[in-house]
PDB file of C-alpha atoms and ligand atoms in Angstrom:
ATOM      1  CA  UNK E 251       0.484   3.668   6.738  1.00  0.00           C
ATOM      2  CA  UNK E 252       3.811   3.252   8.778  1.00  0.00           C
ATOM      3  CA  UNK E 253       1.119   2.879  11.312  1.00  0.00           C
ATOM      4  CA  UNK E 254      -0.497   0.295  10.229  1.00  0.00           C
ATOM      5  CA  UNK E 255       2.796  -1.262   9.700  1.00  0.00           C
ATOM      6  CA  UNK E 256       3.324  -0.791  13.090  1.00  0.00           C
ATOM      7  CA  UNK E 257       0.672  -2.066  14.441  1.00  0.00           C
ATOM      8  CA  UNK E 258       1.827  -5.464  14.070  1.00  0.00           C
ATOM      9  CA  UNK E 259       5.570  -5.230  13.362  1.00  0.00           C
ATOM     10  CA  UNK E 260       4.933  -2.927  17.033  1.00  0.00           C
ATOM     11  CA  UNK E 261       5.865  -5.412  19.403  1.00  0.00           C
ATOM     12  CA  UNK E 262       7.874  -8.126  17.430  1.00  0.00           C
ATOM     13  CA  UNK E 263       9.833  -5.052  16.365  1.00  0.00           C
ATOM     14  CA  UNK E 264      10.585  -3.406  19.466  1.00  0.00           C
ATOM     15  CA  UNK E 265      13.019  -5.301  20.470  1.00  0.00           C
ATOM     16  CA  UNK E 266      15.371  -3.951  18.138  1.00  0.00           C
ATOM     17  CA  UNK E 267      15.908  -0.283  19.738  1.00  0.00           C
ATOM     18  CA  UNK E 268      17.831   0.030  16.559  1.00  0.00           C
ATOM     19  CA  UNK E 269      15.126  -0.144  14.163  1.00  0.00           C
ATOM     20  CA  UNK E 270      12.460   1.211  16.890  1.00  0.00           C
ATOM     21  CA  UNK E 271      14.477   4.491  16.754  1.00  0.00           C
ATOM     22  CA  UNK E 272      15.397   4.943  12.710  1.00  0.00           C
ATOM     23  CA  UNK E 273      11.801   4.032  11.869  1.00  0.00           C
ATOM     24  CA  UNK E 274       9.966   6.357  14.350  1.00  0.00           C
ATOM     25  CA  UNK E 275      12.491   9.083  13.546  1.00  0.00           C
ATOM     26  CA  UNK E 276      12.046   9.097  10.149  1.00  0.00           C
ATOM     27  CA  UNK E 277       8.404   8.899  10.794  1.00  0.00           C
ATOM     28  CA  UNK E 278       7.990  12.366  12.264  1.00  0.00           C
ATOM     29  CA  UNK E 279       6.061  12.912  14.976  1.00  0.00           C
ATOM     30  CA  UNK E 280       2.742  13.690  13.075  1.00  0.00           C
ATOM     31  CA  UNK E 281       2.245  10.131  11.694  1.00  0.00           C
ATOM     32  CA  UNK E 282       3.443   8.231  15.167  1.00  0.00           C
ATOM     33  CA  UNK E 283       1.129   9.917  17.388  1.00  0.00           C
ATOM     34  CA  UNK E 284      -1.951  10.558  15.014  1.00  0.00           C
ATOM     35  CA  UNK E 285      -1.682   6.922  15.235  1.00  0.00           C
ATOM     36  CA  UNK E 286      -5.090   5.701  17.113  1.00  0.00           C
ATOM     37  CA  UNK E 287      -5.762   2.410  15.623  1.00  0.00           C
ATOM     38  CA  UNK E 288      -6.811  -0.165  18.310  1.00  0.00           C
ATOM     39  CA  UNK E 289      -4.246  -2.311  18.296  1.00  0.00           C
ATOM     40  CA  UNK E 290      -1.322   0.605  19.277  1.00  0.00           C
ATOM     41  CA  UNK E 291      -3.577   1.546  21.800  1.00  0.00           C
ATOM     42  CA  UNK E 292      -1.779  -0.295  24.377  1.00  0.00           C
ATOM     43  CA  UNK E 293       1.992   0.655  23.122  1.00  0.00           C
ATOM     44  CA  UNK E 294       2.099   3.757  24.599  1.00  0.00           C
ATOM     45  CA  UNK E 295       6.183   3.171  25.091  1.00  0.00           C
ATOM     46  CA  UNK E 296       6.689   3.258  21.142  1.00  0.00           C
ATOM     47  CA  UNK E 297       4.530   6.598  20.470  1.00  0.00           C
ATOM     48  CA  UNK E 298       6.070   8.041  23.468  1.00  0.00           C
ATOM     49  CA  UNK E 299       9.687   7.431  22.133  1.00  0.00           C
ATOM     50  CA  UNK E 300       8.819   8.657  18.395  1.00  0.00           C
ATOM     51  CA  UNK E 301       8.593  12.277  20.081  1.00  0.00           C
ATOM     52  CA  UNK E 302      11.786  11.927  22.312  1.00  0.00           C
ATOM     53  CA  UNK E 303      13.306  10.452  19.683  1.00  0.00           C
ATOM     54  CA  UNK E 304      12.695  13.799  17.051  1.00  0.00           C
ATOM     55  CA  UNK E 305      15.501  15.676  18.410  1.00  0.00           C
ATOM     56  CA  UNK E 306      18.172  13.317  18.178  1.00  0.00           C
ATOM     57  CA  UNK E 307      18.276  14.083  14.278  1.00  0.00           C
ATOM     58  CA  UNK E 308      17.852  10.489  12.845  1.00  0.00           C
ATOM     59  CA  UNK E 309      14.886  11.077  10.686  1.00  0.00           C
ATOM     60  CA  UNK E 310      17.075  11.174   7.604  1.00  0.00           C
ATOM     61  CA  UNK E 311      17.826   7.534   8.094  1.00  0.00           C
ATOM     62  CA  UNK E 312      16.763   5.395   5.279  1.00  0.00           C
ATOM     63  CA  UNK E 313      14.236   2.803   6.316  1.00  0.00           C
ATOM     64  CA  UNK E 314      12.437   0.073   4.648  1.00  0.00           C
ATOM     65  CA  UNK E 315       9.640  -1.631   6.125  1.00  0.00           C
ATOM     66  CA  UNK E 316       8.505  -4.205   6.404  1.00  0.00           C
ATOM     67  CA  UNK E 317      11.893  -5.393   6.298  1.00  0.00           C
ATOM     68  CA  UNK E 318      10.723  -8.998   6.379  1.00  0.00           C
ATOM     69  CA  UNK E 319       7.660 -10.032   4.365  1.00  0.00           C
ATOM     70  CA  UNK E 320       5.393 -12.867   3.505  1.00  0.00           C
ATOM     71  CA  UNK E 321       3.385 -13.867   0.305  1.00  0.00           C
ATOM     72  CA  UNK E 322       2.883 -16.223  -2.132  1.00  0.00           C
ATOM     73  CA  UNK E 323       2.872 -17.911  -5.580  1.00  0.00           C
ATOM     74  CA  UNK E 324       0.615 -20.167  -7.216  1.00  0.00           C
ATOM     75  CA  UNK E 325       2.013 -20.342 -11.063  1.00  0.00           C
ATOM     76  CA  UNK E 326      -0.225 -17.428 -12.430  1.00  0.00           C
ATOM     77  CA  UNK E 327      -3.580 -18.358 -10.949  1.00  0.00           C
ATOM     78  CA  UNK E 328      -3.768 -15.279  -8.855  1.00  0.00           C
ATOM     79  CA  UNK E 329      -1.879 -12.557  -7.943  1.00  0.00           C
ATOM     80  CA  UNK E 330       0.382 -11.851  -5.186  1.00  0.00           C
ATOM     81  CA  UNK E 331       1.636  -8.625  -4.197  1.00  0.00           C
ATOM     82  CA  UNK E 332       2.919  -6.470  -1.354  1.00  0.00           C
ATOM     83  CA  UNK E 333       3.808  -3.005  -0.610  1.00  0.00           C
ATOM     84  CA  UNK E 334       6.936  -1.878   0.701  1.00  0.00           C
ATOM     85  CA  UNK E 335       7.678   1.543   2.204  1.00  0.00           C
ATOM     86  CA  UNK E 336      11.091   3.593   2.400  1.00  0.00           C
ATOM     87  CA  UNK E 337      11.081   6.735   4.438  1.00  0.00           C
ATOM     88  CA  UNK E 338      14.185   8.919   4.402  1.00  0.00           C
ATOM     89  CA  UNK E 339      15.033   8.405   0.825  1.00  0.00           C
ATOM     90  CA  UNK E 340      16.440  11.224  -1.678  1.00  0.00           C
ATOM     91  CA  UNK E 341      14.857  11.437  -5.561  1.00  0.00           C
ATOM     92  CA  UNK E 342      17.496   8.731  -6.467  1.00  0.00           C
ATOM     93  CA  UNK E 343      15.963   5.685  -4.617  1.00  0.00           C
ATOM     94  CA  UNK E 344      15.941   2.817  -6.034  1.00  0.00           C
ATOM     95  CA  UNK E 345      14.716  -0.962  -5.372  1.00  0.00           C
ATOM     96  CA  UNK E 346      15.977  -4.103  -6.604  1.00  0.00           C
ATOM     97  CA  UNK E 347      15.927  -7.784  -5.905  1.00  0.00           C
ATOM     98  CA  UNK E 348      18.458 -10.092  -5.510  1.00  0.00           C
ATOM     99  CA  UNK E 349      17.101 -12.403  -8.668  1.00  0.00           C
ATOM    100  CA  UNK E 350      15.082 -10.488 -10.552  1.00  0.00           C
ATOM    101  CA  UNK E 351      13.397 -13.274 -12.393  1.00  0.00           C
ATOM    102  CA  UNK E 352      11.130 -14.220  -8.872  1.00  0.00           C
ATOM    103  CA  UNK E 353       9.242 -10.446  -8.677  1.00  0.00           C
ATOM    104  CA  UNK E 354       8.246  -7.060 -10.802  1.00  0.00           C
ATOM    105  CA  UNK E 355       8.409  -4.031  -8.763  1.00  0.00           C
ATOM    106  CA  UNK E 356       6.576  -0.684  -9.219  1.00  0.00           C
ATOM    107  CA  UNK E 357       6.831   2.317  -7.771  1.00  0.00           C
ATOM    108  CA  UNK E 358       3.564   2.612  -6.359  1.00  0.00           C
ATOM    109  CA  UNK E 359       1.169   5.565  -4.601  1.00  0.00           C
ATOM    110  CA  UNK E 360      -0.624   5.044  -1.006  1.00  0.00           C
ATOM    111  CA  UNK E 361      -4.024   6.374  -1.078  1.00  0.00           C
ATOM    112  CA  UNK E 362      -4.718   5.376   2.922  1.00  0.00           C
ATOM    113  CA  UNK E 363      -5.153   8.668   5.007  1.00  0.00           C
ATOM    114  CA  UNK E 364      -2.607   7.333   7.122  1.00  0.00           C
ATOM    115  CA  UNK E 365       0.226   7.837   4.366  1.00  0.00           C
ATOM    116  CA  UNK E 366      -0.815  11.831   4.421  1.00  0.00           C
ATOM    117  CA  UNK E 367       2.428  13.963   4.755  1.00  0.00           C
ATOM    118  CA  UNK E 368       4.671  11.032   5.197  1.00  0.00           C
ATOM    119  CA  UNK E 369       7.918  11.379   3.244  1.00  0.00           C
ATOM    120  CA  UNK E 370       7.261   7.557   2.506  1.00  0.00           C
ATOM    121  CA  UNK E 371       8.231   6.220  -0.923  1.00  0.00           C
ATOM    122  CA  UNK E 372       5.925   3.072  -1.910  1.00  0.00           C
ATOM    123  CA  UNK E 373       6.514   0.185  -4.019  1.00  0.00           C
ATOM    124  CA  UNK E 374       4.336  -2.881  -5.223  1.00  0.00           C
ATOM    125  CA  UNK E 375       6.238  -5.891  -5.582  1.00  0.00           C
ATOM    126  CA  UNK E 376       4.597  -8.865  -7.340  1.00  0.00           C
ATOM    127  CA  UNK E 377       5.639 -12.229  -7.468  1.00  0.00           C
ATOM    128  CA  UNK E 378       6.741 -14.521 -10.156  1.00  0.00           C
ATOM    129  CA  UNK E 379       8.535 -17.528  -8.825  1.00  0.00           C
ATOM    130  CA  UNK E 380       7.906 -19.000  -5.262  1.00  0.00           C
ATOM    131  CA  UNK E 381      11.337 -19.224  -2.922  1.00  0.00           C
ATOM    132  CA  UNK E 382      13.304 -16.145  -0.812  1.00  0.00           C
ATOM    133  CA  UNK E 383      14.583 -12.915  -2.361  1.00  0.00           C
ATOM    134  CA  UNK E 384      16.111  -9.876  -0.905  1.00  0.00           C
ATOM    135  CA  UNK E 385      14.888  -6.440  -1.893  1.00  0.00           C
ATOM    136  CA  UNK E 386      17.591  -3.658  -1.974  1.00  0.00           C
ATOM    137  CA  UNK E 387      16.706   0.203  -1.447  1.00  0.00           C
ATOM    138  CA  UNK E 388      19.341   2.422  -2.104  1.00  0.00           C
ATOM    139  CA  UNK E 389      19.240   5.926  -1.948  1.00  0.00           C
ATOM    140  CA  UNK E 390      21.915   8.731  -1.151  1.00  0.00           C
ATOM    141  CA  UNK E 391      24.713   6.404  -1.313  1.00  0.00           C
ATOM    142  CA  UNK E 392      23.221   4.110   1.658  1.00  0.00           C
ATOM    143  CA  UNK E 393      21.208   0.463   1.597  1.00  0.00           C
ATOM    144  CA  UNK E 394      18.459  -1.074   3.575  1.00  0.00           C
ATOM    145  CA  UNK E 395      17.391  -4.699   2.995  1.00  0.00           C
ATOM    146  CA  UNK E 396      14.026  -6.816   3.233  1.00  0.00           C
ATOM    147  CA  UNK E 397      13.386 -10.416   2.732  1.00  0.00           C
ATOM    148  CA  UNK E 398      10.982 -11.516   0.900  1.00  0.00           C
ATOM    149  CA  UNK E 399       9.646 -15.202   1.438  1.00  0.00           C
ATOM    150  CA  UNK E 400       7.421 -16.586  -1.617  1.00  0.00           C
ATOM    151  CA  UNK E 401       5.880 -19.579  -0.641  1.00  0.00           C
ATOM    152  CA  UNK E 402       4.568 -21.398  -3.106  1.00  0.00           C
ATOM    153  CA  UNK E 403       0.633 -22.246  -3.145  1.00  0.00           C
ATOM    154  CA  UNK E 404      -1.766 -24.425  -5.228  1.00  0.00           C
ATOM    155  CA  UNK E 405      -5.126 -22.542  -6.717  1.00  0.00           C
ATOM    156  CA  UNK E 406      -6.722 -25.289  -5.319  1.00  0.00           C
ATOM    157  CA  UNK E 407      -5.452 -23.942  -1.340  1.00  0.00           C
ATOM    158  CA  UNK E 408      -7.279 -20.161  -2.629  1.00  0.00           C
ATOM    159  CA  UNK E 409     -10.667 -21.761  -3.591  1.00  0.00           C
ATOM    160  CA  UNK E 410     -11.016 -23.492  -0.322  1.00  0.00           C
ATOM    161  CA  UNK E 411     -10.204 -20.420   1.510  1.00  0.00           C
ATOM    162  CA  UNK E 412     -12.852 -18.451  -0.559  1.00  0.00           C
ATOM    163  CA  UNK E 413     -15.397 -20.790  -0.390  1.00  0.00           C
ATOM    164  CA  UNK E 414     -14.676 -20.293   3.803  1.00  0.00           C
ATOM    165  CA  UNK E 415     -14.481 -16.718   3.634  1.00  0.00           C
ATOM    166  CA  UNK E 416     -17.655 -16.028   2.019  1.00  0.00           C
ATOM    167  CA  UNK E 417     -19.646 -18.835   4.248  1.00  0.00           C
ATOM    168  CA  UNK E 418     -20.350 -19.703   7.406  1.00  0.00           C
ATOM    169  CA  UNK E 419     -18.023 -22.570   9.359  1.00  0.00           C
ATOM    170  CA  UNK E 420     -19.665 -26.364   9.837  1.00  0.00           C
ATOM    171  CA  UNK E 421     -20.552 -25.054  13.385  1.00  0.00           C
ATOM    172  CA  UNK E 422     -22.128 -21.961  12.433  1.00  0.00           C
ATOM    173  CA  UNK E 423     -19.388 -18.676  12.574  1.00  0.00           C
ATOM    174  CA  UNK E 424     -20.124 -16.331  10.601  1.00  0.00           C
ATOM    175  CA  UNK E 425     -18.547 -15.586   6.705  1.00  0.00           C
ATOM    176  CA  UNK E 426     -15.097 -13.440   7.186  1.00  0.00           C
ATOM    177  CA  UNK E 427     -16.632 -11.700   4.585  1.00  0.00           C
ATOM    178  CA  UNK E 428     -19.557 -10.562   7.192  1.00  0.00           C
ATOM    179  CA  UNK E 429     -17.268  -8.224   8.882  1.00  0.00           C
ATOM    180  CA  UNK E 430     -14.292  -7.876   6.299  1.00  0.00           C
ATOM    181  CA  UNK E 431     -16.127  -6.869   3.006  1.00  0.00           C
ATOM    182  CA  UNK E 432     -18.589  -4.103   4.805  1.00  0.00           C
ATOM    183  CA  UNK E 433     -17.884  -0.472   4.198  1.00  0.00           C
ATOM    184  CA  UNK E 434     -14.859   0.589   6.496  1.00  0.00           C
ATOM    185  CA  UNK E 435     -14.342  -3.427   7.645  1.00  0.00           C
ATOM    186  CA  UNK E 436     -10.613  -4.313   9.049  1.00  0.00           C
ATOM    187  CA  UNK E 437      -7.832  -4.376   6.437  1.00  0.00           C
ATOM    188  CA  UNK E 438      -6.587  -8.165   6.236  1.00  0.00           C
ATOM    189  CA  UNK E 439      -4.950  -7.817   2.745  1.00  0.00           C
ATOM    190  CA  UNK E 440      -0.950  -7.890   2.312  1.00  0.00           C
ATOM    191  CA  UNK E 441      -0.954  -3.901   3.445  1.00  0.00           C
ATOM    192  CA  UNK E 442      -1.372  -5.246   6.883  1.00  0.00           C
ATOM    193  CA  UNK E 443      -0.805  -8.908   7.286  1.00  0.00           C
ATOM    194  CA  UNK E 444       2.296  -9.203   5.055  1.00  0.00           C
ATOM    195  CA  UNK E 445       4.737  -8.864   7.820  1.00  0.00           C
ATOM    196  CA  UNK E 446       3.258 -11.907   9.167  1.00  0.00           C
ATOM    197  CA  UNK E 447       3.935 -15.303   8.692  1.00  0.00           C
ATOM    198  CA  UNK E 448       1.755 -18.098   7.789  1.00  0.00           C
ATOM    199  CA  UNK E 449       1.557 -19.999  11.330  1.00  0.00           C
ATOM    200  CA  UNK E 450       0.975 -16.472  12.588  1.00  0.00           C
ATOM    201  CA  UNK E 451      -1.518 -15.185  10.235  1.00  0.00           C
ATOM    202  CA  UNK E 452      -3.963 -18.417  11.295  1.00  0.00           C
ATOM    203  CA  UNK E 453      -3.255 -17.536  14.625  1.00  0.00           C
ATOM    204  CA  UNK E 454      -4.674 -14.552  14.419  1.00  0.00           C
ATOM    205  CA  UNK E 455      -7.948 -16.294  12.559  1.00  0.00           C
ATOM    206  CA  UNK E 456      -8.625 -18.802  15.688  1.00  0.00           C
ATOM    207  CA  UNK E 457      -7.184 -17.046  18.389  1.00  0.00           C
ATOM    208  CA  UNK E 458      -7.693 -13.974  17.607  1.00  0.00           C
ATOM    209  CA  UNK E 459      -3.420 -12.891  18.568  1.00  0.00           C
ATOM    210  CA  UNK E 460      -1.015 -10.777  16.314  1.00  0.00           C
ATOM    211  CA  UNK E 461       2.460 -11.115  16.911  1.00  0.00           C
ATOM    212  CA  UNK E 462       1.000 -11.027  20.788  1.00  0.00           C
ATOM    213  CA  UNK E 463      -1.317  -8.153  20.412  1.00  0.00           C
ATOM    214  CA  UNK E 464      -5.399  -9.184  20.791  1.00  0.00           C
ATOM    215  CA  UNK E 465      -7.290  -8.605  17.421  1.00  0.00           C
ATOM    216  CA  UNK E 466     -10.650  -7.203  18.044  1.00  0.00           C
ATOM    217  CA  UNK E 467     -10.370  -7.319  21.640  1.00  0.00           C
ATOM    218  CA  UNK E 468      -9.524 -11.031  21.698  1.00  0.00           C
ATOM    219  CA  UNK E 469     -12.935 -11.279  20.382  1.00  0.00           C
ATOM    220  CA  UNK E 470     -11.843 -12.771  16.710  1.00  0.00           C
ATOM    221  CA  UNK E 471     -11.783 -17.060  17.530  1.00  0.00           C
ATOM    222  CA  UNK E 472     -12.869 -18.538  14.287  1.00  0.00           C
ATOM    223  CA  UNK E 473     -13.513 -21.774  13.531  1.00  0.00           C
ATOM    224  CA  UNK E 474     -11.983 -23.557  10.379  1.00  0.00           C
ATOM    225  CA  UNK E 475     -10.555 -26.467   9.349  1.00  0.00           C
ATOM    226  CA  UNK E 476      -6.545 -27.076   9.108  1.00  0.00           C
ATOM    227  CA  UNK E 477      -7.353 -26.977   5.123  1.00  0.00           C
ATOM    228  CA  UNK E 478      -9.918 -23.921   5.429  1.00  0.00           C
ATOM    229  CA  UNK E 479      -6.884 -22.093   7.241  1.00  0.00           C
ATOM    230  CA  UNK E 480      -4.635 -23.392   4.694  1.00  0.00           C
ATOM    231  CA  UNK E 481      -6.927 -21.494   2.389  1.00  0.00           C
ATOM    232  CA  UNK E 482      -7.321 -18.302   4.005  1.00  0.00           C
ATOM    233  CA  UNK E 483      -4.017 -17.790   4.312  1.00  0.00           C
ATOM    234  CA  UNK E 484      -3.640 -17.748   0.858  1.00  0.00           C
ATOM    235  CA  UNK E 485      -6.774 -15.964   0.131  1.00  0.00           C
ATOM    236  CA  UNK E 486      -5.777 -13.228   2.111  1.00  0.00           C
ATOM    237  CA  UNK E 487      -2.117 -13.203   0.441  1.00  0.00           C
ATOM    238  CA  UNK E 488      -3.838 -12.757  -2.873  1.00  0.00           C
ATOM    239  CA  UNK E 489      -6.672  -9.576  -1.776  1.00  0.00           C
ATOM    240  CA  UNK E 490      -4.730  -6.102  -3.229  1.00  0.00           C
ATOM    241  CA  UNK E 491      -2.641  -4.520  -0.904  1.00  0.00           C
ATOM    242  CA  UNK E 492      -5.547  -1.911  -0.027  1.00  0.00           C
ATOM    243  CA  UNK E 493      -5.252   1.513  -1.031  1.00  0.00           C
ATOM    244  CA  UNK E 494      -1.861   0.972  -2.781  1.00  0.00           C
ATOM    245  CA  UNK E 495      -1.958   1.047  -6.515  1.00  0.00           C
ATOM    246  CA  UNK E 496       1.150   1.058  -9.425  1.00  0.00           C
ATOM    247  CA  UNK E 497       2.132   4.045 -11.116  1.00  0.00           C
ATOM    248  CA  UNK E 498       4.709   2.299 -13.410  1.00  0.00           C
TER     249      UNK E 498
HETATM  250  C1  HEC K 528     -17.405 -10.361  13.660  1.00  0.00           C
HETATM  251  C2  HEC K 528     -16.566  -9.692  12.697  1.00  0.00           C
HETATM  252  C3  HEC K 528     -15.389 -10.467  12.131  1.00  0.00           C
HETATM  253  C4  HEC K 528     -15.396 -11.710  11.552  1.00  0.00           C
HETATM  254  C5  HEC K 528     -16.552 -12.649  11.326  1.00  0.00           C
HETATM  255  C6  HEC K 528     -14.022 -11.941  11.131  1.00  0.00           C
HETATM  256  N1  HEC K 528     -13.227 -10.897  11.466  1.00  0.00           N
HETATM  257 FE1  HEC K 528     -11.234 -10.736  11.107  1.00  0.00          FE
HETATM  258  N2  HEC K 528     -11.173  -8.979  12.117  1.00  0.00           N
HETATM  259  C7  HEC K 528     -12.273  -8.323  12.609  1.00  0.00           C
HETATM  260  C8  HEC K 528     -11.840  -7.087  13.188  1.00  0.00           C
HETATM  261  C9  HEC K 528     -12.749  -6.026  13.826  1.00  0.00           C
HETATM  262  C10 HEC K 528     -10.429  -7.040  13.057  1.00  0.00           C
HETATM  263  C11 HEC K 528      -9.454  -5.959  13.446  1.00  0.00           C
HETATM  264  C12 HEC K 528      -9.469  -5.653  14.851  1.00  0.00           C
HETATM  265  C13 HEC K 528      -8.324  -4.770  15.252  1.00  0.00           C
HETATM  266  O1  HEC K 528      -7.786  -4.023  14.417  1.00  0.00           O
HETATM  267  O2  HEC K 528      -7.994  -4.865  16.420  1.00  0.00           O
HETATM  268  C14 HEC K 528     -10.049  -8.264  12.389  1.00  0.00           C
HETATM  269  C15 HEC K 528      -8.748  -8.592  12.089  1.00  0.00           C
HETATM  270  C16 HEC K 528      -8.388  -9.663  11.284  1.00  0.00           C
HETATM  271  C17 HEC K 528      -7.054  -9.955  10.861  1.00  0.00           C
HETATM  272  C18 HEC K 528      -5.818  -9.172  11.246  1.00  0.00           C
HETATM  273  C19 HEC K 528      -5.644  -8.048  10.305  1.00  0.00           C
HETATM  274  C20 HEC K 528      -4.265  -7.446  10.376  1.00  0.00           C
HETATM  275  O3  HEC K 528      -3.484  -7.706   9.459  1.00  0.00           O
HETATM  276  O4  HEC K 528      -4.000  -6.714  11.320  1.00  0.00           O
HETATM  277  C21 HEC K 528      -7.110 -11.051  10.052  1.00  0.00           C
HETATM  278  C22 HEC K 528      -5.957 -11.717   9.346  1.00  0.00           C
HETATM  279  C23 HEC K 528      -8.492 -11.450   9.993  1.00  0.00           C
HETATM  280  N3  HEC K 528      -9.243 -10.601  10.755  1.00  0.00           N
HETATM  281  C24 HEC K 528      -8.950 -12.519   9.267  1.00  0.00           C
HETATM  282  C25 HEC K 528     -10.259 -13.017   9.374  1.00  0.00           C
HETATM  283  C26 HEC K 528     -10.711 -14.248   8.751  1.00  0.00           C
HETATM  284  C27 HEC K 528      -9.870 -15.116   7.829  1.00  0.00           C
HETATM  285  C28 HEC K 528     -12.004 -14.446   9.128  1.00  0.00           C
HETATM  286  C29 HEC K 528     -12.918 -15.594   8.805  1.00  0.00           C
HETATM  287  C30 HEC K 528     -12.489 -16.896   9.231  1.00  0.00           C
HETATM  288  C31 HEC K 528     -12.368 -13.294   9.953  1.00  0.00           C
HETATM  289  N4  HEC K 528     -11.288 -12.461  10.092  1.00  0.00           N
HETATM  290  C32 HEC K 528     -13.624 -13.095  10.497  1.00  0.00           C
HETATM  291  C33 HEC K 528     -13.579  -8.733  12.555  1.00  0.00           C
HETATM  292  C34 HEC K 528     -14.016  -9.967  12.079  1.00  0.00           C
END
């Protein structure tokens, strides 16, 4: 799953060789360069390092990724939750936020086969309040930190987005649900696009760009109004992280 993280934290990431080197480290090599989703395809650099990297003895570093994450509130009408992952944590981890009153966190379990034989340590944090909150992970006497921004949404923004997703655009492209809702169809929901913000995640819609990487081979320009994308942002923010579910 650290892939998928990676896959578009990748490049807006590596530009901190600082975080590039704790996260891949505490990766292990397995899960870096089993790693064959399209989009890492073309960061060979990254994989390459994660197996340099192994012997320099930083895989007990405690990460947290992604260590800055987007979602949403919209008073109770629907849910909005994302995962967050900590690698290189002992049994006493913990996670808190800042104000406790704006999300619920659980401890959660990855079911993707990309999570196999990570060390990874999962959490579902749902929102209760819309604004910015930092989560805490501590573990082993150390502390990692992620922001959290909440934006807040109306129910109204989520039914125009699902009334787009499941139906074709005034001039004719097809539902998002066409490709999205078959058997085996890209993962859009928080597990992936959380780490993205909102500007970005419509990007990606009608041009078909994540944080600079082509989508689909560049082949993913959808049309929909400002409003529609309004919507499907939000829509998307509310799917459940796939494949992550609470234990407590
Ligand atoms: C013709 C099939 C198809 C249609 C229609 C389609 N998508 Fe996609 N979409 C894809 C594929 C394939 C990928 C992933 C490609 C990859 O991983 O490189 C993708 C990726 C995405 C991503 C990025 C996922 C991530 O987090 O990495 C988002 C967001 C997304 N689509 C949203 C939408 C929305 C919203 C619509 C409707 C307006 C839509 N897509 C319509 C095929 C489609």
């Amino acid at each position: 799953m650290r892939v998928a993280w990676m896959s578009v934290l990748g490049l807006a990431v590596v530009t901190s060789a600082a975080i590039a080197c704790s996260s891949s480290g505490s990766d292990g090599g397995s899960s870096g360069s089993s790693g064959s989703t399209s989009k890492d395809g073309g960061s060979g650099g990254p994989k390459d390092a994660d197996v340099g990297d192994g012997g320099i003895g930083n895989n007990t570093d405690l990460t947290i990724l992604p260590d800055r994450a987007y979602t949403g509130f919209d008073n109770g009408a629907h849910t909005f939750a994302v995962p967050i992952s900590i690698a290189g944590a002992k049994a006493d981890l913990k996670l808190v936020a800042s104000d406790p009153s704006m999300v619920d966190i659980k401890t959660a379990t990855n079911t993707n086969p990309e999570a196999a034989g990570t060390d990874e340590k999962w959490f579902l944090v749902t929102t209760k309040k819309a604004g910015s909150v930092t989560l805490t992970a501590t573990s082993g006497g150390t502390s990692v930190e992620a922001k959290l921004t909440i934006a807040q949404y109306t129910s109204a923004r989520w039914d125009t987005g699902n009334t787009r997703y499941h139906n074709a655009a005034a001039g004719g492209d097809p539902p998002c649900a066409q490709c999205h809702e078959k058997a085996g169809g890209a993962d859009h929901s928080p597990l992936t696009l959380s780490p993205v913000d909102d500007e970005s995640a419509k990007t990606v819609i009608t041009a078909g760009i994540i944080n600079g990487i082509p989508v689909n081979k560049g082949n993913h320009k959808w049309e929909a109004t400002p409003s529609e994308l309004d919507g499907l942002v939000t829509y998307l923010r509310a799917l459940p992280p796939r494949g992550i579910a609470a234990t407590k």
